[in-house]
PDB file of C-alpha atoms in Angstrom:
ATOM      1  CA  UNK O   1     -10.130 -16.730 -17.284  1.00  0.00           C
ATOM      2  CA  UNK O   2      -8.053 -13.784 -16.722  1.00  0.00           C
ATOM      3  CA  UNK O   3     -10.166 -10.849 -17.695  1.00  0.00           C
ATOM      4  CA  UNK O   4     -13.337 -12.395 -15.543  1.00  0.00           C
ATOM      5  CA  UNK O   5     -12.568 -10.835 -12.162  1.00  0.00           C
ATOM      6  CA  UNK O   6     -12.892  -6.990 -14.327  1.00  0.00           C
ATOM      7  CA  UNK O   7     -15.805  -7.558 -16.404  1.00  0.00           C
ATOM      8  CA  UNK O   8     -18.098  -6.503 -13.756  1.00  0.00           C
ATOM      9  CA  UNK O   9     -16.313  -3.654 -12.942  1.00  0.00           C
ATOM     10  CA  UNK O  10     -16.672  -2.206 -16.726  1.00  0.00           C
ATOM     11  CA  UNK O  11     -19.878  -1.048 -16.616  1.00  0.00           C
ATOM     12  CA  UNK O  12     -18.682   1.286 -14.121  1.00  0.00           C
ATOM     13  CA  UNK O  13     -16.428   3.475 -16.434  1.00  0.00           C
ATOM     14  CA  UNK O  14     -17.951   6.185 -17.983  1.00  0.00           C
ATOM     15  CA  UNK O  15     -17.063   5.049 -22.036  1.00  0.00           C
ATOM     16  CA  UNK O  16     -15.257   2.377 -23.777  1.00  0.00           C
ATOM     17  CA  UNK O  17     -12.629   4.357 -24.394  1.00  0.00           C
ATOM     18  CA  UNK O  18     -11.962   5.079 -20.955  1.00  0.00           C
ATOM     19  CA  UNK O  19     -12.352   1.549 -19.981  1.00  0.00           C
ATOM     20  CA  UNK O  20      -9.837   0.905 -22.420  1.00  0.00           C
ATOM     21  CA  UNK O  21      -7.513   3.399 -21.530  1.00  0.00           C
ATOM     22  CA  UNK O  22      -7.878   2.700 -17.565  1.00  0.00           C
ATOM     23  CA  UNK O  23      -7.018  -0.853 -18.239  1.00  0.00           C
ATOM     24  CA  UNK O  24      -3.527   0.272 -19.728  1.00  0.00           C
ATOM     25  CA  UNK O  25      -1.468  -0.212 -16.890  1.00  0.00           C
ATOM     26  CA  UNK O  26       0.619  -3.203 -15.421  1.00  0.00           C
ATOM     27  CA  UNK O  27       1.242  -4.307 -11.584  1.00  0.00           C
ATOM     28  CA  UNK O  28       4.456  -3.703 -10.086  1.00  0.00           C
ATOM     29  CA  UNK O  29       5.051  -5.626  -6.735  1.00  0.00           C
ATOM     30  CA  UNK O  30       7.964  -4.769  -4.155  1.00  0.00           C
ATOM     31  CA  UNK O  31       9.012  -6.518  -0.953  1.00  0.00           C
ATOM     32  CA  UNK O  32       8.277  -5.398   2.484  1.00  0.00           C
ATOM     33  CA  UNK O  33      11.145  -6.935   5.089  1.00  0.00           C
ATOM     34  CA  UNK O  34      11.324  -7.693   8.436  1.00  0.00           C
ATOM     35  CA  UNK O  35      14.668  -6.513   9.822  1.00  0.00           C
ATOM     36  CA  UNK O  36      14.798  -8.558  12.911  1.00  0.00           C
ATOM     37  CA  UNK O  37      13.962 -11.777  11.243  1.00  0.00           C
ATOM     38  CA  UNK O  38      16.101 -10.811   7.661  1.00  0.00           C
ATOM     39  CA  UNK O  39      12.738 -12.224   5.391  1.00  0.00           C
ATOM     40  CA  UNK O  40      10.402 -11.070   2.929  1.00  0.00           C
ATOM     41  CA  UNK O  41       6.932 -10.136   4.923  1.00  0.00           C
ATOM     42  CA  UNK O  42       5.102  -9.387   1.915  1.00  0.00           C
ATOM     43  CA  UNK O  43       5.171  -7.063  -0.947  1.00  0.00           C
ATOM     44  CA  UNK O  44       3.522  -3.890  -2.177  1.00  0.00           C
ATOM     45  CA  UNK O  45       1.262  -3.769  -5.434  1.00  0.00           C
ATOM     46  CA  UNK O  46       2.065  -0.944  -7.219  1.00  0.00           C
ATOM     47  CA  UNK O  47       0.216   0.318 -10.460  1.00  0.00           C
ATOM     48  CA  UNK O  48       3.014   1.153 -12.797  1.00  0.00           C
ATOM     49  CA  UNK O  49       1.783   2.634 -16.659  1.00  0.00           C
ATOM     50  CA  UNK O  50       3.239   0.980 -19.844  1.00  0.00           C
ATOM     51  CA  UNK O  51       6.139   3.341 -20.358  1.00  0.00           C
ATOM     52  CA  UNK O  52       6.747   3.029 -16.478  1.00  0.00           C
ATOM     53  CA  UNK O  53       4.757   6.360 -15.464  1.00  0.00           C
ATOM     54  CA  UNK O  54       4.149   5.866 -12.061  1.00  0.00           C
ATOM     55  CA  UNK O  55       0.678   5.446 -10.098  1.00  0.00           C
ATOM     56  CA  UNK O  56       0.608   9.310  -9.230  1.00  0.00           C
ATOM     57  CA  UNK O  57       0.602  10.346 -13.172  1.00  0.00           C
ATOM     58  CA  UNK O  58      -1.579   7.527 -14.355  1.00  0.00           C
ATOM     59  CA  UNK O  59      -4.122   8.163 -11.203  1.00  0.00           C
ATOM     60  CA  UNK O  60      -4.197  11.696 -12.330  1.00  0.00           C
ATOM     61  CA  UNK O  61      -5.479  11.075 -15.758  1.00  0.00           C
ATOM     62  CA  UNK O  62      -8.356   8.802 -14.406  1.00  0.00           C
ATOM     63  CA  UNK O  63     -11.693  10.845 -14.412  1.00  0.00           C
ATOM     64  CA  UNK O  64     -13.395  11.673 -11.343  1.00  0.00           C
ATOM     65  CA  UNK O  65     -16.221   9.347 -11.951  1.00  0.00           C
ATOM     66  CA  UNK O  66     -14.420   6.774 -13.159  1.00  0.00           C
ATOM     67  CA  UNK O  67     -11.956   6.263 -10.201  1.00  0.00           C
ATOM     68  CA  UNK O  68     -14.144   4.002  -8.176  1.00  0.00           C
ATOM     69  CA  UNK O  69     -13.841   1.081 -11.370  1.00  0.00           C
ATOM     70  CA  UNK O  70     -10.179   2.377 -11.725  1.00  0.00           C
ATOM     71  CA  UNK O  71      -9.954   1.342  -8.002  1.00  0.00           C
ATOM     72  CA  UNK O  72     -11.403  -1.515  -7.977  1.00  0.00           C
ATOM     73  CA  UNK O  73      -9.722  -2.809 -11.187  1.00  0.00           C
ATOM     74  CA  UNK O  74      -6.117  -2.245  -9.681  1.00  0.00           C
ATOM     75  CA  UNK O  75      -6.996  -3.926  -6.367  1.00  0.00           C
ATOM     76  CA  UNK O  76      -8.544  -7.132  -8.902  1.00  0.00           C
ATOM     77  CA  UNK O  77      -5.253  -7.201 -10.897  1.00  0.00           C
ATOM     78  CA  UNK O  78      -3.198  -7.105  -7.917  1.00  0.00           C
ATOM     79  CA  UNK O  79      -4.786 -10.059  -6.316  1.00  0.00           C
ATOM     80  CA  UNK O  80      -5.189 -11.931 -10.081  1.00  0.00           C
ATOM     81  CA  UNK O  81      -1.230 -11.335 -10.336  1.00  0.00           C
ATOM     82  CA  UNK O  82      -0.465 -11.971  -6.816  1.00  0.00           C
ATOM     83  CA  UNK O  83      -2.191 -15.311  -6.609  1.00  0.00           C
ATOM     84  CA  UNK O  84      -0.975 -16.299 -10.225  1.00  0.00           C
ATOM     85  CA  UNK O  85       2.628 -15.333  -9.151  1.00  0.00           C
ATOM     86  CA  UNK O  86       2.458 -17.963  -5.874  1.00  0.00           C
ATOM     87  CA  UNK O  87       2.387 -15.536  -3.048  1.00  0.00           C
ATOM     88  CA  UNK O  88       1.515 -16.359  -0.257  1.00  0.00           C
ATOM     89  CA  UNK O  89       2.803 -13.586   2.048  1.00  0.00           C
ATOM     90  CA  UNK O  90       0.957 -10.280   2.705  1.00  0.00           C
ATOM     91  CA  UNK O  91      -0.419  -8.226  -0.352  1.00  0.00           C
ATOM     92  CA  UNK O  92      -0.548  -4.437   0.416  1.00  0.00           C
ATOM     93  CA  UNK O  93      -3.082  -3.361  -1.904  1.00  0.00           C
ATOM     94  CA  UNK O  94      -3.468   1.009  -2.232  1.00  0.00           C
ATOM     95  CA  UNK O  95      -7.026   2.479  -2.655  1.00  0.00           C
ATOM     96  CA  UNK O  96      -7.989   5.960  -3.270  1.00  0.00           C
ATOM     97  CA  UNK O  97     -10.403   6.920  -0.187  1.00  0.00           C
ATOM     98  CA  UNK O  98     -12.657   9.363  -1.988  1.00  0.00           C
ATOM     99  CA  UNK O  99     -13.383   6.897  -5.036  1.00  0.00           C
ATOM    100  CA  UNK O 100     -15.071   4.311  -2.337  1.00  0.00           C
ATOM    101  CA  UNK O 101     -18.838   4.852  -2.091  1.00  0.00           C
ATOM    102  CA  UNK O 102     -20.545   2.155  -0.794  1.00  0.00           C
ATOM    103  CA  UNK O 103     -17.819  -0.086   1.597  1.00  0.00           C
ATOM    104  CA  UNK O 104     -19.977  -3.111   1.372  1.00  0.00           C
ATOM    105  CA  UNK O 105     -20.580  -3.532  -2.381  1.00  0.00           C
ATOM    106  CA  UNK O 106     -16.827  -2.649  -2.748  1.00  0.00           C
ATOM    107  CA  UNK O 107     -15.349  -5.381  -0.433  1.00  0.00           C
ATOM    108  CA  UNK O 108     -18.013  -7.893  -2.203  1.00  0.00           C
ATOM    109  CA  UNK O 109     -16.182  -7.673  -5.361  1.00  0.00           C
ATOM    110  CA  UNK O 110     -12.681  -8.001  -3.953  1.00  0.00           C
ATOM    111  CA  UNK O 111     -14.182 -10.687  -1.895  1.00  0.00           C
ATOM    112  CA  UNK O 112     -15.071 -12.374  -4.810  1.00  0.00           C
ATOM    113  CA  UNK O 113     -11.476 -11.669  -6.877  1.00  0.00           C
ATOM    114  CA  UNK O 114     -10.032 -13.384  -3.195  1.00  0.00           C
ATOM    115  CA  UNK O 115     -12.066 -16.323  -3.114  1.00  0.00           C
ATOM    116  CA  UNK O 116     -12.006 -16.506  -7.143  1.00  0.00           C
ATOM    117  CA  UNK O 117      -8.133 -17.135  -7.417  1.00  0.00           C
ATOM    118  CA  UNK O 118      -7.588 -18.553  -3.567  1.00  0.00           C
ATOM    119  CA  UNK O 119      -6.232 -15.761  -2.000  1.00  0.00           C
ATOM    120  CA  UNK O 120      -6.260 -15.119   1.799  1.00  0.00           C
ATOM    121  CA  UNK O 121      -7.868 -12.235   2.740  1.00  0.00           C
ATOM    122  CA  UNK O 122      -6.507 -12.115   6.260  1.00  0.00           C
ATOM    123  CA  UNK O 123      -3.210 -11.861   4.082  1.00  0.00           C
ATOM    124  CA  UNK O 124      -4.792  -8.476   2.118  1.00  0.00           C
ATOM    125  CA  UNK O 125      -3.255  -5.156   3.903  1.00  0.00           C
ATOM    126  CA  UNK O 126      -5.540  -1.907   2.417  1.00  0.00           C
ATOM    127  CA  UNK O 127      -3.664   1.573   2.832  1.00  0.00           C
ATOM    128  CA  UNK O 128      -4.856   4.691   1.086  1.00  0.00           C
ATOM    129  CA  UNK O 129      -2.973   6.902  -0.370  1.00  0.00           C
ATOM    130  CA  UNK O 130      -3.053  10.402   0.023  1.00  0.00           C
ATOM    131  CA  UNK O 131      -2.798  12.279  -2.754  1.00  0.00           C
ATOM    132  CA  UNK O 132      -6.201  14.618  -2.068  1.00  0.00           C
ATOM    133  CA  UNK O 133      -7.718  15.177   1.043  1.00  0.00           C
ATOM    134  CA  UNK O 134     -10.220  13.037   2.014  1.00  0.00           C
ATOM    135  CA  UNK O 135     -13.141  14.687   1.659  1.00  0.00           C
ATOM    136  CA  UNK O 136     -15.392  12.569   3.698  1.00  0.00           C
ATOM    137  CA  UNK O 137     -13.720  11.579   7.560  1.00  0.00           C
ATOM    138  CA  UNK O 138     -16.784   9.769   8.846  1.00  0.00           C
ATOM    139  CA  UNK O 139     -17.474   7.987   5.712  1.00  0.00           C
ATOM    140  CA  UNK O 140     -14.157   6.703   5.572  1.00  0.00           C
ATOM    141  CA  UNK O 141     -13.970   5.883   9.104  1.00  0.00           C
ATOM    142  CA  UNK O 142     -16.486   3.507   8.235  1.00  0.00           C
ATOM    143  CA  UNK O 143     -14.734   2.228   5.586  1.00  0.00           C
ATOM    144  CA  UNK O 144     -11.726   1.285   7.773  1.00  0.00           C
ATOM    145  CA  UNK O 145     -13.968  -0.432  10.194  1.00  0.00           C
ATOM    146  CA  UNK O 146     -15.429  -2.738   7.475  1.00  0.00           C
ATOM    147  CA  UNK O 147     -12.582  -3.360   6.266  1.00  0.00           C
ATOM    148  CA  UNK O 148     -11.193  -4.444   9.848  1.00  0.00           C
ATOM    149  CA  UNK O 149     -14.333  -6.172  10.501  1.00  0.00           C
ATOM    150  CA  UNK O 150     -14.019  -8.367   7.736  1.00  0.00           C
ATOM    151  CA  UNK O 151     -10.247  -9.815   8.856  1.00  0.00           C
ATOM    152  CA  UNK O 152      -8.447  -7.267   6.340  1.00  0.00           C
ATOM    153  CA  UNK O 153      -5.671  -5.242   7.396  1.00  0.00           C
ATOM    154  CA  UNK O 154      -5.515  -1.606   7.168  1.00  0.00           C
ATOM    155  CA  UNK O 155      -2.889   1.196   6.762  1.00  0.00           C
ATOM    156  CA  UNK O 156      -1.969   5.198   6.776  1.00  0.00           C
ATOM    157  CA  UNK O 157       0.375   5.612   3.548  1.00  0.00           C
ATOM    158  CA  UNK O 158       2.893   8.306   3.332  1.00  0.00           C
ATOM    159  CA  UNK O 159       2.427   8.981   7.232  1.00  0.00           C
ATOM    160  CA  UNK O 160       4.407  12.352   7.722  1.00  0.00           C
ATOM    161  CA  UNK O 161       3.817  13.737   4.418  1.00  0.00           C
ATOM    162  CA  UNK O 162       0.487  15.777   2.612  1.00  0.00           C
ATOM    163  CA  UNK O 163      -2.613  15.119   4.309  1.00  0.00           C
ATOM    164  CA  UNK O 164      -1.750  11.995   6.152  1.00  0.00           C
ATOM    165  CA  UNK O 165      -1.053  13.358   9.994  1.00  0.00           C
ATOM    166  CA  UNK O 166      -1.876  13.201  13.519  1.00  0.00           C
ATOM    167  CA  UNK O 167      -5.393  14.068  13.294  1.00  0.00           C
ATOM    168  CA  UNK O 168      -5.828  11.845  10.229  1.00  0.00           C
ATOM    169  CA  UNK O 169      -4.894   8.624  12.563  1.00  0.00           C
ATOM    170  CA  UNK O 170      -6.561  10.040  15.970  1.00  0.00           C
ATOM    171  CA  UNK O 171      -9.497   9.644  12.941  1.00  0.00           C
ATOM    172  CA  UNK O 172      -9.047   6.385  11.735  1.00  0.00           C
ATOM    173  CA  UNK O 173      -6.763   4.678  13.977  1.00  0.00           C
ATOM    174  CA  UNK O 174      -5.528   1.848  11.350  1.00  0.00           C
ATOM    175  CA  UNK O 175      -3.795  -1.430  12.230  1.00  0.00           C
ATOM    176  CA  UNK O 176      -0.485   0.141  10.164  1.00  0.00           C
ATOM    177  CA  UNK O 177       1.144   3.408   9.594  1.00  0.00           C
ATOM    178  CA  UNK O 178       3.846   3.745   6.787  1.00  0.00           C
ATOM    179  CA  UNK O 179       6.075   6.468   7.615  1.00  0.00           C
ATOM    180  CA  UNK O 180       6.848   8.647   4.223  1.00  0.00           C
ATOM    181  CA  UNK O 181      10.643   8.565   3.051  1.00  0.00           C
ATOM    182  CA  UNK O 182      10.232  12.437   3.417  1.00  0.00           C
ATOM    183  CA  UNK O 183      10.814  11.561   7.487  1.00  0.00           C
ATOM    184  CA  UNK O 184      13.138   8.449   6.518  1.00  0.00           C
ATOM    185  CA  UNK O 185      15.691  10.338   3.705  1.00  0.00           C
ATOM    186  CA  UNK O 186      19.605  10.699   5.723  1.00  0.00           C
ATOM    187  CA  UNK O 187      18.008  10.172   8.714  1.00  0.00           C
ATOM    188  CA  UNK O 188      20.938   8.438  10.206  1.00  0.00           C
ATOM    189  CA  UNK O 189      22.700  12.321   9.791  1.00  0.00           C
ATOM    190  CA  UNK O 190      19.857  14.162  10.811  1.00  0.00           C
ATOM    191  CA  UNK O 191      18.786  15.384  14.675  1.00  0.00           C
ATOM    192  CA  UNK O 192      15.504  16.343  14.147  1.00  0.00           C
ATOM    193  CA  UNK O 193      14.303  13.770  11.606  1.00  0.00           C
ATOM    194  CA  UNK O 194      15.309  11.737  14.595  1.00  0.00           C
ATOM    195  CA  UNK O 195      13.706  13.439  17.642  1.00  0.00           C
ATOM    196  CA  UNK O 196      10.575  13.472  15.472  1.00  0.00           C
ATOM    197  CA  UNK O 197      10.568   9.720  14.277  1.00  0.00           C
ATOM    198  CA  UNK O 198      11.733   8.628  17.829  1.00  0.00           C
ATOM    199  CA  UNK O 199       8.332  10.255  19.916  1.00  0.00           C
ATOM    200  CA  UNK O 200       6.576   8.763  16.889  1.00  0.00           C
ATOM    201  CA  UNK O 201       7.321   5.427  17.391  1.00  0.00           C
ATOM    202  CA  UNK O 202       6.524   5.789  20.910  1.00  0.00           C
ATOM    203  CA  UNK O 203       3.157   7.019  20.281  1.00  0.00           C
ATOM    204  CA  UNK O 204       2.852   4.167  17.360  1.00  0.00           C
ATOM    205  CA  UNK O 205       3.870   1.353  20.282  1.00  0.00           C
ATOM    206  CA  UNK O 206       1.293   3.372  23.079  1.00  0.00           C
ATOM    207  CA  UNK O 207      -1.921   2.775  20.403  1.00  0.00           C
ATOM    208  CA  UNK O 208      -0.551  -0.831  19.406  1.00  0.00           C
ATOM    209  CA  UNK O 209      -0.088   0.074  15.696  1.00  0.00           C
ATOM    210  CA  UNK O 210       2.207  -1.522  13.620  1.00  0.00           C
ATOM    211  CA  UNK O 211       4.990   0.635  11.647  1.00  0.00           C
ATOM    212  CA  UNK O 212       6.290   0.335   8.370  1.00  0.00           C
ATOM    213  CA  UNK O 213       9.108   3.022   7.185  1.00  0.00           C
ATOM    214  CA  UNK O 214       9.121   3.575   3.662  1.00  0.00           C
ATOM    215  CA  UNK O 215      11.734   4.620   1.116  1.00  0.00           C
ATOM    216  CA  UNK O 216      14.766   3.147   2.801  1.00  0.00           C
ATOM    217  CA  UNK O 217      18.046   3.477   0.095  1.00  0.00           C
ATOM    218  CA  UNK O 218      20.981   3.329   2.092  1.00  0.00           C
ATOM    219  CA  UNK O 219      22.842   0.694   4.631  1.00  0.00           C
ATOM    220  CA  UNK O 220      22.829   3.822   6.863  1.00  0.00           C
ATOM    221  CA  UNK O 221      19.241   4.271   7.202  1.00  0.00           C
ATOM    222  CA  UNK O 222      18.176   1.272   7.551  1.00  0.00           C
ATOM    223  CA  UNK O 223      20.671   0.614  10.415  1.00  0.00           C
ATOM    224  CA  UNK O 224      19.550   3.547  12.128  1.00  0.00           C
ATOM    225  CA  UNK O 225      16.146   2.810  11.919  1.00  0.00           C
ATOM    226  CA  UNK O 226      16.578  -0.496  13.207  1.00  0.00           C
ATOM    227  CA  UNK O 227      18.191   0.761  16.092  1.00  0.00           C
ATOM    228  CA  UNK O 228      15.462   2.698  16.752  1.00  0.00           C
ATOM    229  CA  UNK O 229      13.371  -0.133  16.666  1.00  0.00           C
ATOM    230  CA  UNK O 230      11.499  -0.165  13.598  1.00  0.00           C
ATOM    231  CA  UNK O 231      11.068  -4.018  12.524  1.00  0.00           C
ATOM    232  CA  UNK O 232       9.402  -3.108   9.097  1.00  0.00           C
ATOM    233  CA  UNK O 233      11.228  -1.610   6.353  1.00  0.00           C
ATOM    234  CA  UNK O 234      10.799  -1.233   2.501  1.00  0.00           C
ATOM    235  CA  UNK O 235      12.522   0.420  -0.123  1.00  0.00           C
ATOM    236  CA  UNK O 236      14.973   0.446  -3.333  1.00  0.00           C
ATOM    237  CA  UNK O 237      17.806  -0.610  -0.640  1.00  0.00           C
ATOM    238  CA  UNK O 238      16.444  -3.645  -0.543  1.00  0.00           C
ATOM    239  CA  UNK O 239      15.088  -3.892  -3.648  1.00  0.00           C
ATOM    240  CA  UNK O 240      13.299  -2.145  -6.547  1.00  0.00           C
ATOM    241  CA  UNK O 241       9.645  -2.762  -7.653  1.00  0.00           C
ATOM    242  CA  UNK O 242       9.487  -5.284 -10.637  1.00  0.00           C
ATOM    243  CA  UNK O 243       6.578  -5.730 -12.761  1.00  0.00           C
ATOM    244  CA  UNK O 244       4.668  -8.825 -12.933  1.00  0.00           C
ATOM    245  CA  UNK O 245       7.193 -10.571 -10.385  1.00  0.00           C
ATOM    246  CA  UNK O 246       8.144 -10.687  -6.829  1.00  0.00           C
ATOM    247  CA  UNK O 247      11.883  -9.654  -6.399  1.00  0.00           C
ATOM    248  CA  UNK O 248      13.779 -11.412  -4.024  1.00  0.00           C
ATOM    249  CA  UNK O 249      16.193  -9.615  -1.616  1.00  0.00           C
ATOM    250  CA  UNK O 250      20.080 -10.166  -0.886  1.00  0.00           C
ATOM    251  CA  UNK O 251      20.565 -11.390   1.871  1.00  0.00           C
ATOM    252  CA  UNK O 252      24.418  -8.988   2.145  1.00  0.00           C
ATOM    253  CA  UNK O 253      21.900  -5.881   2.458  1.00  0.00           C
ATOM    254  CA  UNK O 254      21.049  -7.386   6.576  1.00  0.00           C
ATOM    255  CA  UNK O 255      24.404  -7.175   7.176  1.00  0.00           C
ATOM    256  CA  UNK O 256      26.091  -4.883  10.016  1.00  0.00           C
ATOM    257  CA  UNK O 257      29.805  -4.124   9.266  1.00  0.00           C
TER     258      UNK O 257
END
């Protein structure tokens, strides 16, 4: 039972070996808090590599044409293990936007994973992540909107950092933007990590987008950034990814002294 949600996706890989070698990697998941309430919103699946290399490293060994079934194996697992671990929260899921060629066919077989192990898509949040241009705007601009029409969620990773900027989300206008720890890092020290962050949210609240700030490791930060107003938060303050399980948070970390 738990290699049937991949087994259509092998014919996509260009040789055994690669299939074999794609399939070497395990499913990290890390929790995404709400600050006002003090819970667990949902967590973050993150592809994590068998001697912990992390997603950017194990992405970058994945052959160009083999990245769509690399895709859509890491969104399968991270339902699979989601579902098997009882949660029943939001799943952030990451895709890589160039490896998506045909929206339809690729939300069919995640469909199917969903539906296979009881998993609620309107619970399914899809952000890319950024790390190469995306060489197509209009083509994923479609994506987004199938994705949206079809009750799933959709977000702007590592907002503030690489390619992922204003233009990207005048583009694509998502339902969530995660703002890169690059903006977040000592903000609670730093003027114009502020300013910048501060007429960001505004613009965030103006288009009705959600906000998520990433990368949070410090009481400091995430005090500040409360303050500010950001509800969303996730990051090794609160707790570090863990593979194969959903980590809880301490409650002490909500605390204001």
């Amino acid at each position: 039972m738990k290699t049937k949600p991949l087994e259509h996706l092998r014919h996509s890989c260009s040789s055994h070996h690669e299939e074999q070698r794609m399939g070497h990697f395990l499913t990290a998941f890390q929790p995404i808090v709400d600050c006002q309430e003090n819970v667990i919103v949902g967590y973050e699946a993150l592809v994590r590599g068998q001697n912990d290399e992390d997603a950017d490293t194990i992405i970058a060994s994945v052959k160009k044409d083999s990245r769509y079934a690399f895709d859509q194996m890491c969104r399968a697992r991270a339902i699979e293990n989601a579902s098997r671990l009882g949660l029943d929260l939001l799943l952030s899921i990451n895709f890589l936007p160039n490896a998506i060629l045909h929206p339809e066919q690729c939300l069919q077989a995640t469909l199917e994973v969903a539906e296979r192990f009881k998993f609620p898509t309107e619970n399914i949040i899809f952000e890319f992540t950024e790390v190469e241009a995306i060489e197509d705007i209009t083509g994923m601009l479609e994506i987004i909107r199938t994705y949206q029409n079809l009750g799933f969620k959709t977000a702007i990773d590592d907002f503030g950092s690489g390619y992922s900027g204003l233009g990207l989300l005048a583009d694509l206008q998502t339902d969530i933007v995660k703002l890169d720890m690059s903006l977040i890092r000592h903000i609670h020290q730093d003027p114009v990590r502020q300013c910048i962050l501060k007429h960001s949210l505004n613009m965030m609240n103006e288009l009705s987008i959600d906000v998520i700030a990433e990368g949070i490791e410090s009481k400091e930060e995430m005090l500040w950034l409360k303050h500010a107003g950001i509800r969303f938060m996730q990051g090794f303050y609160f707790a570090e990814p863990e593979i194969n399980r959903l980590p809880l948070v301490d409650s002490q970390v909500f605390v204001c002294e």
